């Protein structure tokens, strides 16, 4: 058994394990340092087509139609070694918008009033009741998302919709699929991105539809999908997630691998590199913020553990809770979910979620984690408008500190050794714009992130009916002569040969005795082998030092399957210094819905109260 220790390194451990059955495309991503000119010259010398710049020093080439010469291209790129740093033929991978849309034709509403649904109290989920985002304190302090641009990476945006037009960021939208600056969908049926954009930044007080969480934020439509399902290449995703990363603050991403086919997928190597770079130096070096959906695969037994987009240190993974604080039927569980926001159950009669659709319409019925992600992106826009100097990691720390766990997500909570309440379904809990914007005023930036990685070679047989127990010990001086005092993300990479990967359940336990079910298993997933990176944020704030335990278990011992745990690697992210921030987080109490002064609702409430008093008087009189 060997023990390797790395300090201060991000290891790109994911290339090569995102294998797909899809046929390769005729495009090639090539990394080279000679700039666009050099890329064009190289393409010419190889007699292939230069297509476009992807990001940084990555370029896209395409084979000529008349030739099928994959082998030649590979050879030519290898031989051009002095210029070519890295290359890969692009393979389409199936990705889904996490869409739960109801029959659009029945939910069209003709607008008559000034922000009608706001006036009709159909948007109380933003500010009152059991589950709400507490936006009023943020708004009252003047934080409406101004100065923040949110990139909605989706099926496009109808910028002529009255709720969006005024809030579209000038010159920042882009269509990856159309290779143009116009992200308008081909048909109003494709309004997923328009809905998400409206949740984030629908204009307030314009006599139409509803109000966004951050009604003064700007939207950049980044069109990556032409419909709800698309085969995307790594190059396409990398372009979308790094598009204009200096001017786009937040990438709102309500998509991921399929929810119902036991998919195991995530960002490929170029996308990971693009996210890493943008998260480190995008947004004027403060870091782009990625918000991704945990998925809607609950009914199919899916878990977001198998979704690489949220098992990623650069991502804020968001899931959903219903208006009474219960879990939605579609919710998935995993240890990488960061937090939850409000959403609707599909088909729920009593709950509304107001969104613009198409070029000129409005709906009160959107649902799923797509909507929850958009609400999360809106809340983070409010935070950045309160303090745009916050880094992407600052925002993660602040969410961990301020999210609410009371009264939601059943008994799924545990408290870790640093005092954070965490849940497999709800992360740190319900995002709270009031507390976040209050904390934003006094927050001091977190210190540099340190990464310590331990790799364990095991080659141990997994018997059908016994658990494998392994461990790794973090010594006080094992990371740059120090140790992580406050953990952030913990990443676990495993390489296991096993007949049915969905039957494997993997748990890690920290030295401070907090357990993360990092791989929960997936009953119907009978694909072989598991070589993948998972993440847990359930050890946030704990110390790294001590012995970490790994348990690998076969959940179907009666099948007598055996396998091999080849190796595993655990990567601790966190800070070395022992400093803990205190600081005011707004303790304003939840406003009861009946007393929020909007529209005509007060009149109704008052008359209801009067009626009750009258009734009570009548009853008193009658019983005498
Ligand atoms: C909605 O109406 C349009 C045009 O009237 C029609 O093409 C479309 O199929 C309808 N969609 C649904 C979901 O009924
Ligand atoms: C985006 O930011 C860059 C600086 O990186 C700036 O030069 C450019 O003008 C901005 N683009 C737009 C459309 O605002
Ligand atoms: C809708 O609300 C009514 C009255 O508040 C309640 O009785 C009913 O159970 C609710 N239905 C659902 C599906 O939540
Ligand atoms: C860690 O693993 C070693 C080697 O397998 C074993 O001897 C030791 O008892 C384990 N420690 C704990 C705390 O489980
Ligand atoms: C760790 O300490 C040793 C001995 O004091 C020293 O030689 C080494 O440079 C230190 N390493 C780091 C990364 O500070
Ligand atoms: C997993 O381990 C096997 C056996 O050591 C090795 O051949 C394979 O390349 C490893 N896979 C990954 C993705 O590391
Ligand atoms: C660790 O936690 C488990 C329950 O989660 C408990 O049963 C056990 O006693 C704890 N162990 C220690 C050493 O505190
Ligand atoms: C597994 O092994 C047990 C004991 O050897 C045997 O009774 C059982 O039939 C086996 N199950 C399968 C599915 O092969």
XYZ file of C-alpha atoms and ligand atoms in Angstrom:
736
model
C 0.000 0.000 0.000
C 1.382 3.390 -0.883
C 0.478 6.815 0.318
C 0.884 9.842 -1.905
C 0.454 13.370 -0.686
C -0.025 16.372 -2.909
C -0.200 19.915 -1.706
C -1.853 22.935 -3.301
C -2.771 21.136 -6.458
C -5.989 20.669 -8.286
C -5.730 17.325 -9.882
C -7.695 16.861 -13.020
C -8.601 13.323 -12.246
C -11.628 13.066 -14.420
C -10.393 12.789 -17.960
C -10.900 9.417 -19.450
C -13.614 8.214 -17.126
C -16.517 9.876 -18.889
C -16.743 7.175 -21.467
C -19.779 7.243 -23.657
C -21.365 4.894 -26.135
C -21.994 7.743 -28.587
C -20.237 7.865 -31.919
C -17.436 10.415 -32.061
C -18.083 13.616 -34.035
C -15.816 14.825 -36.824
C -14.560 17.640 -34.597
C -11.410 17.786 -32.531
C -10.563 20.023 -29.596
C -6.897 20.994 -29.634
C -4.930 22.860 -27.007
C -1.932 24.799 -28.254
C -0.059 27.866 -27.146
C 0.536 29.621 -30.477
C -2.722 31.593 -30.466
C -5.453 31.670 -33.075
C -2.969 32.326 -35.864
C -0.998 29.248 -34.909
C -4.173 27.181 -34.695
C -5.216 28.259 -38.184
C -1.763 27.545 -39.552
C -1.768 24.106 -37.965
C -5.208 23.316 -39.401
C -4.047 24.385 -42.829
C -0.911 22.300 -42.621
C -3.041 19.296 -41.656
C -5.617 19.987 -44.368
C -8.514 20.158 -41.927
C -10.976 22.968 -41.146
C -10.323 25.488 -38.398
C -13.768 25.974 -36.771
C -13.466 28.305 -33.797
C -11.816 29.333 -30.581
C -13.313 27.411 -27.608
C -11.720 29.222 -24.682
C -8.247 30.181 -23.483
C -5.844 28.150 -25.655
C -8.322 25.514 -26.834
C -9.465 25.504 -30.497
C -11.916 23.428 -32.471
C -10.983 21.702 -35.745
C -13.221 19.732 -38.120
C -12.412 16.975 -40.557
C -13.208 17.713 -44.170
C -16.480 16.182 -45.361
C -14.878 14.336 -48.214
C -12.438 12.440 -46.025
C -12.798 10.130 -43.094
C -9.372 10.169 -41.613
C -9.542 9.962 -37.853
C -6.385 7.903 -37.690
C -4.460 10.394 -39.849
C -5.591 13.324 -37.726
C -4.575 11.608 -34.540
C -1.175 10.845 -36.043
C -0.737 14.367 -37.393
C -1.596 15.885 -34.001
C 0.801 13.596 -32.203
C 3.533 14.463 -34.703
C 2.851 18.190 -34.373
C 3.774 17.665 -30.742
C 5.929 20.778 -30.398
C 2.838 22.973 -30.722
C 0.034 20.710 -29.547
C -0.370 20.470 -25.792
C -3.422 18.220 -25.772
C -6.180 17.102 -28.126
C -9.327 15.043 -28.088
C -11.884 13.992 -30.640
C -15.268 15.335 -29.533
C -17.952 12.859 -28.527
C -21.605 13.890 -28.101
C -23.006 13.136 -24.654
C -26.703 13.155 -23.916
C -27.776 16.017 -21.652
C -31.270 16.961 -20.486
C -32.869 20.192 -19.416
C -34.374 19.410 -16.012
C -37.730 20.440 -17.257
C -41.098 19.771 -15.712
C -43.398 21.965 -17.718
C -47.124 21.714 -17.800
C -49.270 22.135 -20.863
C -48.316 25.610 -21.883
C -51.508 26.291 -23.836
C -53.683 25.929 -20.773
C -51.600 28.146 -18.557
C -51.260 31.202 -20.768
C -52.606 34.177 -18.925
C -53.546 37.431 -20.602
C -51.880 40.205 -18.625
C -54.190 43.008 -17.506
C -52.657 44.445 -14.350
C -49.393 45.823 -13.126
C -47.368 42.666 -12.286
C -50.651 40.906 -11.979
C -49.481 37.786 -10.205
C -47.544 39.773 -7.755
C -50.687 41.738 -6.949
C -52.678 38.535 -6.778
C -50.295 37.165 -4.150
C -49.175 34.302 -6.345
C -45.521 35.015 -5.550
C -45.602 34.858 -1.773
C -42.960 32.125 -1.996
C -40.432 34.929 -2.368
C -41.087 36.574 0.987
C -43.474 34.853 3.416
C -45.000 31.584 4.578
C -43.347 28.331 5.674
C -40.871 28.264 2.789
C -39.665 31.478 1.200
C -36.424 33.145 0.162
C -36.754 36.131 2.488
C -36.137 38.652 -0.284
C -37.858 41.633 1.355
C -34.982 42.543 3.727
C -32.574 42.414 0.767
C -34.861 44.549 -1.395
C -35.489 47.016 1.438
C -31.745 47.518 1.752
C -31.676 48.393 -1.943
C -30.237 45.121 -3.258
C -32.240 44.146 -6.335
C -29.497 42.466 -8.356
C -28.259 45.681 -9.967
C -24.796 45.359 -11.509
C -25.050 41.576 -11.779
C -25.293 39.621 -15.054
C -26.637 36.069 -14.932
C -25.900 33.741 -17.841
C -28.834 31.384 -18.347
C -27.318 28.305 -19.984
C -30.392 26.702 -21.487
C -32.581 26.475 -24.613
C -32.331 30.219 -25.232
C -34.243 33.269 -24.073
C -37.108 35.207 -25.670
C -35.691 38.638 -25.086
C -38.796 40.285 -26.520
C -40.904 38.989 -23.636
C -41.953 42.150 -21.752
C -40.651 40.759 -18.456
C -37.181 40.147 -19.902
C -36.572 42.735 -22.638
C -35.502 45.569 -20.343
C -33.242 43.226 -18.375
C -31.303 41.610 -21.212
C -27.602 42.456 -20.933
C -26.382 44.281 -24.019
C -24.092 42.172 -26.205
C -23.506 39.302 -23.788
C -25.911 36.658 -25.087
C -24.723 33.904 -27.381
C -26.091 30.880 -29.169
C -23.632 28.002 -29.138
C -25.894 25.931 -31.380
C -26.476 28.752 -33.876
C -23.001 30.258 -33.514
C -24.585 33.703 -33.322
C -25.259 36.440 -30.817
C -29.015 35.750 -30.923
C -30.226 33.171 -28.382
C -33.910 33.301 -29.380
C -35.480 29.798 -29.466
C -37.029 28.571 -32.705
C -40.478 28.181 -31.139
C -42.362 29.300 -28.021
C -42.532 25.628 -27.005
C -38.865 25.990 -26.109
C -39.354 28.375 -23.201
C -37.388 26.586 -20.499
C -34.617 29.190 -20.539
C -37.161 32.010 -20.752
C -38.894 30.663 -17.639
C -35.630 30.360 -15.729
C -34.517 33.841 -16.826
C -37.834 35.277 -15.632
C -37.558 33.646 -12.215
C -34.162 35.296 -11.842
C -34.787 38.768 -13.226
C -38.352 39.390 -14.455
C -38.838 43.136 -14.473
C -40.902 44.546 -11.622
C -43.726 47.042 -11.954
C -44.070 46.822 -15.704
C -47.699 45.787 -15.728
C -46.877 42.241 -16.786
C -46.759 38.767 -15.291
C -44.594 38.629 -12.169
C -41.439 39.807 -10.491
C -37.991 38.171 -10.502
C -36.011 37.354 -7.373
C -33.482 39.975 -8.522
C -35.608 42.282 -10.686
C -32.714 44.601 -11.543
C -30.223 41.884 -12.503
C -29.379 41.455 -16.197
C -29.728 38.268 -18.201
C -27.395 36.859 -20.854
C -29.049 34.040 -22.772
C -26.556 31.287 -23.542
C -28.284 28.883 -25.896
C -26.822 25.407 -25.569
C -29.980 23.369 -26.207
C -32.357 23.416 -29.204
C -34.874 21.292 -27.288
C -35.096 19.554 -23.927
C -32.620 16.818 -24.831
C -29.377 17.352 -26.715
C -26.160 15.550 -27.466
C -23.541 18.022 -26.295
C -19.826 17.870 -26.789
C -17.279 18.843 -24.197
C -16.242 21.752 -26.442
C -19.835 23.096 -26.609
C -20.250 22.956 -22.836
C -16.869 24.556 -22.230
C -17.791 27.454 -24.517
C -21.153 27.938 -22.803
C -19.736 27.844 -19.288
C -16.877 30.236 -20.018
C -18.700 32.600 -22.377
C -17.809 36.195 -21.467
C -16.791 35.106 -17.991
C -15.505 38.524 -17.127
C -18.883 40.175 -17.588
C -21.171 37.299 -16.634
C -21.149 36.812 -12.858
C -23.314 33.737 -12.414
C -23.989 30.792 -14.753
C -27.426 29.382 -14.017
C -27.521 25.785 -15.235
C -30.747 23.796 -15.025
C -29.474 20.785 -16.939
C -27.391 17.658 -16.551
C -27.234 13.981 -17.427
C -30.464 12.042 -17.963
C -32.565 11.473 -14.835
C -34.032 8.137 -15.877
C -31.348 6.077 -17.608
C -28.918 5.556 -14.710
C -26.568 7.957 -16.444
C -23.177 8.676 -14.958
C -21.935 11.927 -16.469
C -20.370 15.262 -15.803
C -18.180 17.956 -17.261
C -15.496 16.637 -19.582
C -11.861 17.730 -19.425
C -12.218 20.999 -21.385
C -15.362 22.003 -19.490
C -13.672 21.269 -16.170
C -10.675 23.345 -17.210
C -12.982 26.175 -18.316
C -14.929 26.077 -15.041
C -11.729 26.003 -12.995
C -10.320 28.974 -14.845
C -13.512 31.035 -14.687
C -14.131 30.168 -11.034
C -10.620 31.367 -10.254
C -10.232 34.432 -12.456
C -13.617 35.188 -14.046
C -15.751 38.114 -12.818
C -12.713 40.383 -12.529
C -10.668 37.749 -10.646
C -13.354 37.228 -8.003
C -14.547 34.045 -9.642
C -17.552 33.076 -11.743
C -20.295 31.350 -9.798
C -21.856 28.156 -11.169
C -25.293 27.122 -9.982
C -26.360 23.644 -11.085
C -29.451 21.520 -10.555
C -29.425 18.350 -8.455
C -31.825 16.811 -10.996
C -35.416 15.563 -10.996
C -34.680 11.832 -10.901
C -36.311 10.984 -7.553
C -39.070 8.825 -9.065
C -36.448 6.796 -10.963
C -34.265 6.121 -7.925
C -31.583 8.438 -9.272
C -29.087 10.166 -6.989
C -27.168 13.336 -7.746
C -24.051 11.521 -6.499
C -23.763 10.289 -10.101
C -24.030 13.817 -11.533
C -20.553 15.251 -12.064
C -21.796 18.819 -12.545
C -22.764 19.180 -8.903
C -19.973 16.947 -7.542
C -17.655 19.799 -8.351
C -15.972 22.291 -6.051
C -16.857 25.194 -8.380
C -20.576 24.474 -8.329
C -23.363 25.427 -5.967
C -25.741 22.478 -6.302
C -29.390 23.325 -5.690
C -32.427 21.142 -5.038
C -36.042 21.973 -4.166
C -38.496 22.011 -1.266
C -42.244 22.501 -1.534
C -44.154 25.352 0.050
C -44.879 23.424 3.267
C -41.215 22.439 3.661
C -41.661 18.857 2.494
C -39.537 17.215 -0.156
C -40.711 17.113 -3.744
C -41.391 13.767 -5.347
C -38.647 14.487 -7.888
C -35.936 15.352 -5.333
C -32.674 13.425 -5.415
C -30.293 12.963 -2.502
C -26.526 13.252 -2.338
C -23.824 14.795 -0.184
C -22.883 17.456 -2.753
C -26.162 19.421 -2.665
C -25.402 22.873 -1.281
C -28.858 24.183 -0.541
C -32.503 24.299 -1.492
C -35.002 26.871 -2.644
C -38.741 26.807 -3.183
C -40.286 24.923 -6.051
C -43.601 23.316 -6.970
C -44.546 19.694 -7.247
C -45.383 18.794 -10.821
C -49.134 19.318 -11.210
C -49.550 20.746 -7.686
C -52.846 22.614 -7.592
C -52.282 24.819 -4.561
C -48.871 26.219 -5.411
C -47.776 28.696 -8.038
C -44.488 29.609 -9.648
C -44.852 32.621 -11.922
C -42.773 32.727 -15.115
C -42.748 34.449 -18.509
C -43.013 32.120 -21.514
C -42.526 32.615 -25.220
C -42.277 36.092 -26.715
C -45.310 37.598 -24.976
C -46.919 35.268 -22.459
C -46.930 34.324 -18.812
C -47.596 31.198 -16.772
C -48.164 30.480 -13.090
C -47.016 26.882 -13.321
C -43.381 25.946 -13.451
C -41.787 23.317 -11.251
C -38.799 21.050 -10.704
C -35.234 21.730 -9.689
C -34.793 23.845 -12.830
C -36.930 26.476 -11.147
C -35.113 25.997 -7.841
C -31.758 26.649 -9.533
C -33.087 29.851 -11.084
C -34.354 31.039 -7.688
C -30.914 30.233 -6.232
C -29.205 32.224 -8.995
C -31.550 35.119 -8.235
C -30.706 35.021 -4.533
C -26.981 34.966 -5.300
C -27.526 37.979 -7.605
C -28.945 39.853 -4.612
C -25.870 38.893 -2.582
C -23.470 40.143 -5.276
C -25.399 43.391 -5.611
C -24.881 43.830 -1.861
C -21.145 43.181 -2.175
C -19.587 42.449 -5.554
C -16.136 41.923 -4.019
C -17.168 38.531 -2.643
C -15.325 35.590 -4.165
C -17.089 32.486 -5.437
C -15.849 30.664 -2.296
C -17.062 33.468 -0.044
C -20.552 32.908 -1.419
C -20.319 29.179 -0.650
C -19.200 29.904 2.915
C -21.981 32.419 3.404
C -24.630 29.970 2.185
C -23.255 27.368 4.610
C -23.528 29.898 7.438
C -26.951 31.390 6.759
C -29.224 28.719 5.289
C -32.236 27.611 7.309
C -32.944 24.028 8.341
C -35.930 24.525 10.627
C -39.207 22.976 9.600
C -38.041 21.605 6.248
C -36.806 18.331 4.768
C -38.213 15.997 7.442
C -35.695 14.187 9.661
C -32.904 14.229 7.085
C -30.641 16.468 9.194
C -27.462 15.749 11.059
C -25.129 18.181 12.800
C -21.442 17.872 11.965
C -18.601 18.427 14.429
C -18.248 22.063 13.361
C -21.906 22.691 14.150
C -23.231 22.826 10.589
C -26.629 21.217 10.022
C -26.518 19.200 6.796
C -28.917 16.966 4.893
C -28.558 14.560 1.984
C -31.641 16.149 0.425
C -31.214 19.774 1.376
C -27.524 20.547 1.875
C -27.181 23.414 4.348
C -30.870 24.248 3.951
C -33.100 26.930 2.511
C -31.307 29.951 1.044
C -32.114 33.196 2.870
C -31.560 36.411 0.896
C -32.121 38.585 3.968
C -29.407 36.910 6.040
C -27.032 36.592 3.068
C -27.200 40.262 2.105
C -26.832 41.283 5.733
C -23.724 39.113 6.133
C -22.369 40.366 2.789
C -21.798 43.804 4.293
C -19.322 42.607 6.928
C -17.879 39.424 5.428
C -14.072 39.203 5.209
C -12.829 37.144 2.282
C -11.882 33.592 3.192
C -8.184 32.771 3.041
C -6.552 30.759 0.287
C -7.851 27.276 -0.368
C -5.427 24.444 0.270
C -5.845 20.994 -1.291
C -4.336 17.845 0.186
C -4.768 14.605 -1.700
C -4.165 11.084 -0.445
C -4.176 8.127 -2.771
C -4.522 4.600 -1.441
C -3.790 1.563 -3.572
C -5.745 -1.385 -2.263
C -6.399 -4.123 -4.824
C -8.772 -5.715 -2.350
C -11.433 -8.243 -3.182
C -15.018 -7.141 -2.537
C -16.787 -10.282 -1.294
C -20.493 -10.445 -1.926
C -21.563 -10.252 1.710
C -18.864 -8.422 3.603
C -18.006 -4.754 3.845
C -14.576 -3.558 2.852
C -13.112 -1.263 5.456
C -10.181 0.939 4.570
C -8.759 4.098 6.065
C -6.350 6.939 5.601
C -4.729 8.960 8.367
C -4.091 12.674 7.991
C -1.142 13.653 10.164
C -0.780 17.118 11.710
C 2.074 18.022 9.363
C 1.085 16.081 6.292
C -0.123 18.997 4.174
C 2.606 21.571 3.563
C 3.843 20.917 7.093
C 0.431 21.878 8.428
C -3.082 20.542 8.287
C -6.452 21.840 7.175
C -8.218 23.441 10.126
C -11.486 24.164 8.347
C -12.594 21.747 5.676
C -14.655 22.814 2.711
C -15.208 20.127 0.064
C -14.038 16.539 0.391
C -13.699 14.647 -2.901
C -13.549 10.883 -3.126
C -12.392 9.124 -6.280
C -12.815 5.377 -6.447
C -11.749 2.793 -8.990
C -13.781 -0.361 -8.501
C -14.387 -3.362 -10.723
C -17.822 -4.771 -9.954
C -20.618 -6.403 -11.995
C -23.334 -3.842 -11.032
C -22.093 -0.390 -10.078
C -25.540 0.590 -8.739
C -25.257 -2.056 -6.020
C -22.253 -0.393 -4.439
C -22.797 1.780 -1.371
C -19.818 3.803 -0.169
C -19.628 5.713 3.075
C -16.864 7.845 4.576
C -16.572 8.788 8.224
C -14.457 11.693 9.390
C -12.134 11.620 12.414
C -14.761 13.754 14.142
C -17.296 11.021 13.473
C -19.463 12.627 10.796
C -20.657 10.124 8.224
C -21.273 10.913 4.550
C -23.143 8.414 2.423
C -21.155 9.578 -0.542
C -22.326 6.803 -2.916
C -25.855 5.729 -1.961
C -26.318 3.081 -4.651
C -28.938 3.059 -7.374
C -31.153 -0.043 -7.382
C -31.671 -0.430 -11.131
C -28.201 0.592 -12.302
C -26.614 -2.626 -13.514
C -23.773 -1.113 -15.514
C -20.409 -2.589 -14.552
C -17.584 -0.890 -12.632
C -17.337 2.446 -10.876
C -14.480 4.833 -11.580
C -15.758 8.237 -10.577
C -15.256 11.282 -8.361
C -17.853 12.077 -5.703
C -18.087 15.010 -3.346
C -19.357 15.714 0.147
C -19.816 19.076 1.821
C -21.024 17.449 5.044
C -17.639 17.864 6.740
C -17.641 21.648 6.215
C -15.727 23.375 9.006
C -14.334 20.155 10.518
C -10.615 19.476 10.939
C -8.910 17.139 8.461
C -6.512 15.588 10.961
C -7.043 12.014 12.082
C -8.189 8.746 10.556
C -10.832 8.772 7.822
C -12.715 5.539 7.316
C -14.003 4.202 4.020
C -16.701 1.517 3.855
C -17.590 -0.197 0.601
C -20.614 -2.448 0.680
C -22.512 -4.606 -1.804
C -26.194 -3.873 -1.204
C -27.315 -7.024 -3.038
C -25.255 -9.753 -1.318
C -27.735 -12.434 -2.474
C -26.464 -11.968 -6.034
C -23.082 -13.315 -4.935
C -21.255 -10.700 -7.023
C -17.657 -10.053 -6.215
C -15.315 -7.316 -7.355
C -12.107 -5.440 -6.663
C -11.437 -2.091 -5.026
C -8.325 -1.111 -7.001
C -7.633 2.264 -5.481
C -9.243 5.285 -3.933
C -8.203 8.855 -3.476
C -9.497 11.423 -1.065
C -8.893 15.088 -1.660
C -9.427 17.572 1.159
C -10.132 21.219 0.362
C -10.109 23.883 3.016
C -8.163 26.531 4.839
C -5.104 26.236 7.048
C -5.728 29.154 9.353
C -7.826 28.641 12.429
C -9.708 31.900 12.183
C -13.475 31.735 12.382
C -15.564 34.652 11.237
C -18.333 35.965 13.286
C -20.593 38.655 12.020
C -24.108 39.709 12.024
C -26.606 37.571 10.229
C -29.969 39.204 10.152
C -32.300 37.536 12.630
C -35.437 39.197 11.296
C -38.394 36.934 11.813
C -40.440 35.373 9.093
C -43.237 37.700 8.029
C -46.674 36.094 8.110
C -48.096 36.200 4.591
C -51.274 37.989 5.638
C -49.496 41.136 6.780
C -47.287 41.875 3.812
C -48.569 45.077 2.226
C -48.977 44.161 -1.424
C -51.788 44.946 -3.808
C -55.277 44.624 -2.491
C -54.583 41.698 -0.220
C -54.795 43.843 2.916
C -58.291 44.833 2.095
C -59.210 41.177 1.803
C -57.430 40.255 5.017
C -59.036 43.090 6.928
C -62.467 42.196 5.758
C -61.787 38.553 6.661
C -60.730 39.666 10.125
C -63.819 41.817 10.438
C -65.980 38.917 9.391
C -64.362 36.700 12.003
C -64.874 39.308 14.724
C -68.465 39.722 13.680
C -68.938 35.959 13.711
C -67.376 35.704 17.138
C -69.642 38.434 18.456
C -72.657 36.728 16.969
C -71.609 33.429 18.548
C -71.060 35.073 21.911
C -74.470 36.641 21.674
C -76.065 33.397 20.657
C -74.560 31.322 23.443
C -75.754 33.669 26.134
C -50.059 24.565 -28.180
O -50.628 25.260 -29.249
C -49.841 25.244 -30.434
C -50.448 26.157 -31.471
O -51.784 26.465 -31.157
C -49.714 23.799 -30.892
O -48.905 23.742 -32.052
C -49.054 22.982 -29.788
O -48.998 21.626 -30.170
C -49.828 23.096 -28.488
N -49.059 22.472 -27.433
C -49.625 21.646 -26.559
C -48.680 21.083 -25.531
O -50.788 21.365 -26.560
C -16.574 42.389 -21.137
O -15.421 42.565 -20.360
C -14.279 42.963 -21.064
C -13.131 43.006 -20.109
O -12.731 41.716 -19.878
C -14.532 44.281 -21.746
O -13.389 44.690 -22.473
C -15.721 44.153 -22.671
O -16.038 45.371 -23.248
C -16.923 43.610 -21.945
N -17.959 43.300 -22.903
C -19.167 43.812 -22.839
C -20.107 43.439 -23.923
O -19.509 44.538 -21.947
C -54.693 22.415 -1.143
O -55.169 23.263 -0.124
C -56.304 22.754 0.568
C -56.813 23.816 1.521
O -55.754 24.569 2.034
C -55.896 21.469 1.278
O -57.009 20.914 1.960
C -55.370 20.462 0.258
O -54.884 19.314 0.914
C -54.256 21.075 -0.549
N -53.876 20.170 -1.618
C -52.619 19.838 -1.864
C -52.413 18.917 -3.011
O -51.693 20.267 -1.218
C -6.630 1.313 9.258
O -6.160 0.302 8.371
C -5.084 -0.446 8.902
C -4.559 -1.356 7.823
O -5.612 -2.058 7.242
C -5.541 -1.218 10.136
O -4.485 -1.934 10.692
C -6.079 -0.206 11.160
O -6.629 -0.897 12.267
C -7.126 0.675 10.549
N -7.487 1.725 11.470
C -8.730 1.996 11.833
C -8.926 3.103 12.801
O -9.676 1.382 11.385
C 8.434 21.280 5.728
O 9.400 21.229 6.760
C 10.676 20.752 6.322
C 11.587 20.605 7.542
O 11.417 21.681 8.404
C 11.247 21.721 5.291
O 12.483 21.253 4.823
C 10.254 21.810 4.122
O 10.717 22.770 3.185
C 8.882 22.211 4.616
N 7.948 22.114 3.512
C 7.080 23.085 3.198
C 6.238 22.842 2.010
O 6.969 24.121 3.836
C -8.568 1.172 -12.331
O -7.667 0.223 -11.899
C -7.276 -0.696 -12.925
C -6.425 -1.761 -12.290
O -5.368 -1.186 -11.581
C -6.554 0.069 -14.009
O -6.221 -0.793 -15.055
C -7.458 1.163 -14.544
O -6.761 1.966 -15.477
C -7.958 2.043 -13.431
N -8.941 2.936 -13.949
C -8.919 4.249 -13.707
C -9.991 5.046 -14.347
O -8.086 4.767 -13.000
C -20.045 8.052 16.098
O -21.384 8.275 15.728
C -22.225 7.141 15.827
C -23.602 7.513 15.335
O -23.519 8.302 14.225
C -22.267 6.656 17.264
O -23.035 5.485 17.328
C -20.858 6.386 17.755
O -20.889 6.073 19.112
C -19.973 7.600 17.552
N -18.606 7.252 17.873
C -17.850 8.037 18.606
C -16.454 7.548 18.850
O -18.234 9.070 19.088
C -25.647 -17.244 -3.703
O -24.974 -18.164 -2.888
C -25.843 -18.880 -1.989
C -24.984 -19.711 -1.057
O -23.932 -20.300 -1.762
C -26.826 -19.700 -2.797
O -27.718 -20.362 -1.919
C -27.605 -18.790 -3.700
O -28.454 -19.518 -4.536
C -26.688 -17.928 -4.564
N -27.471 -16.926 -5.260
C -27.381 -16.722 -6.568
C -28.270 -15.672 -7.142
O -26.593 -17.325 -7.255
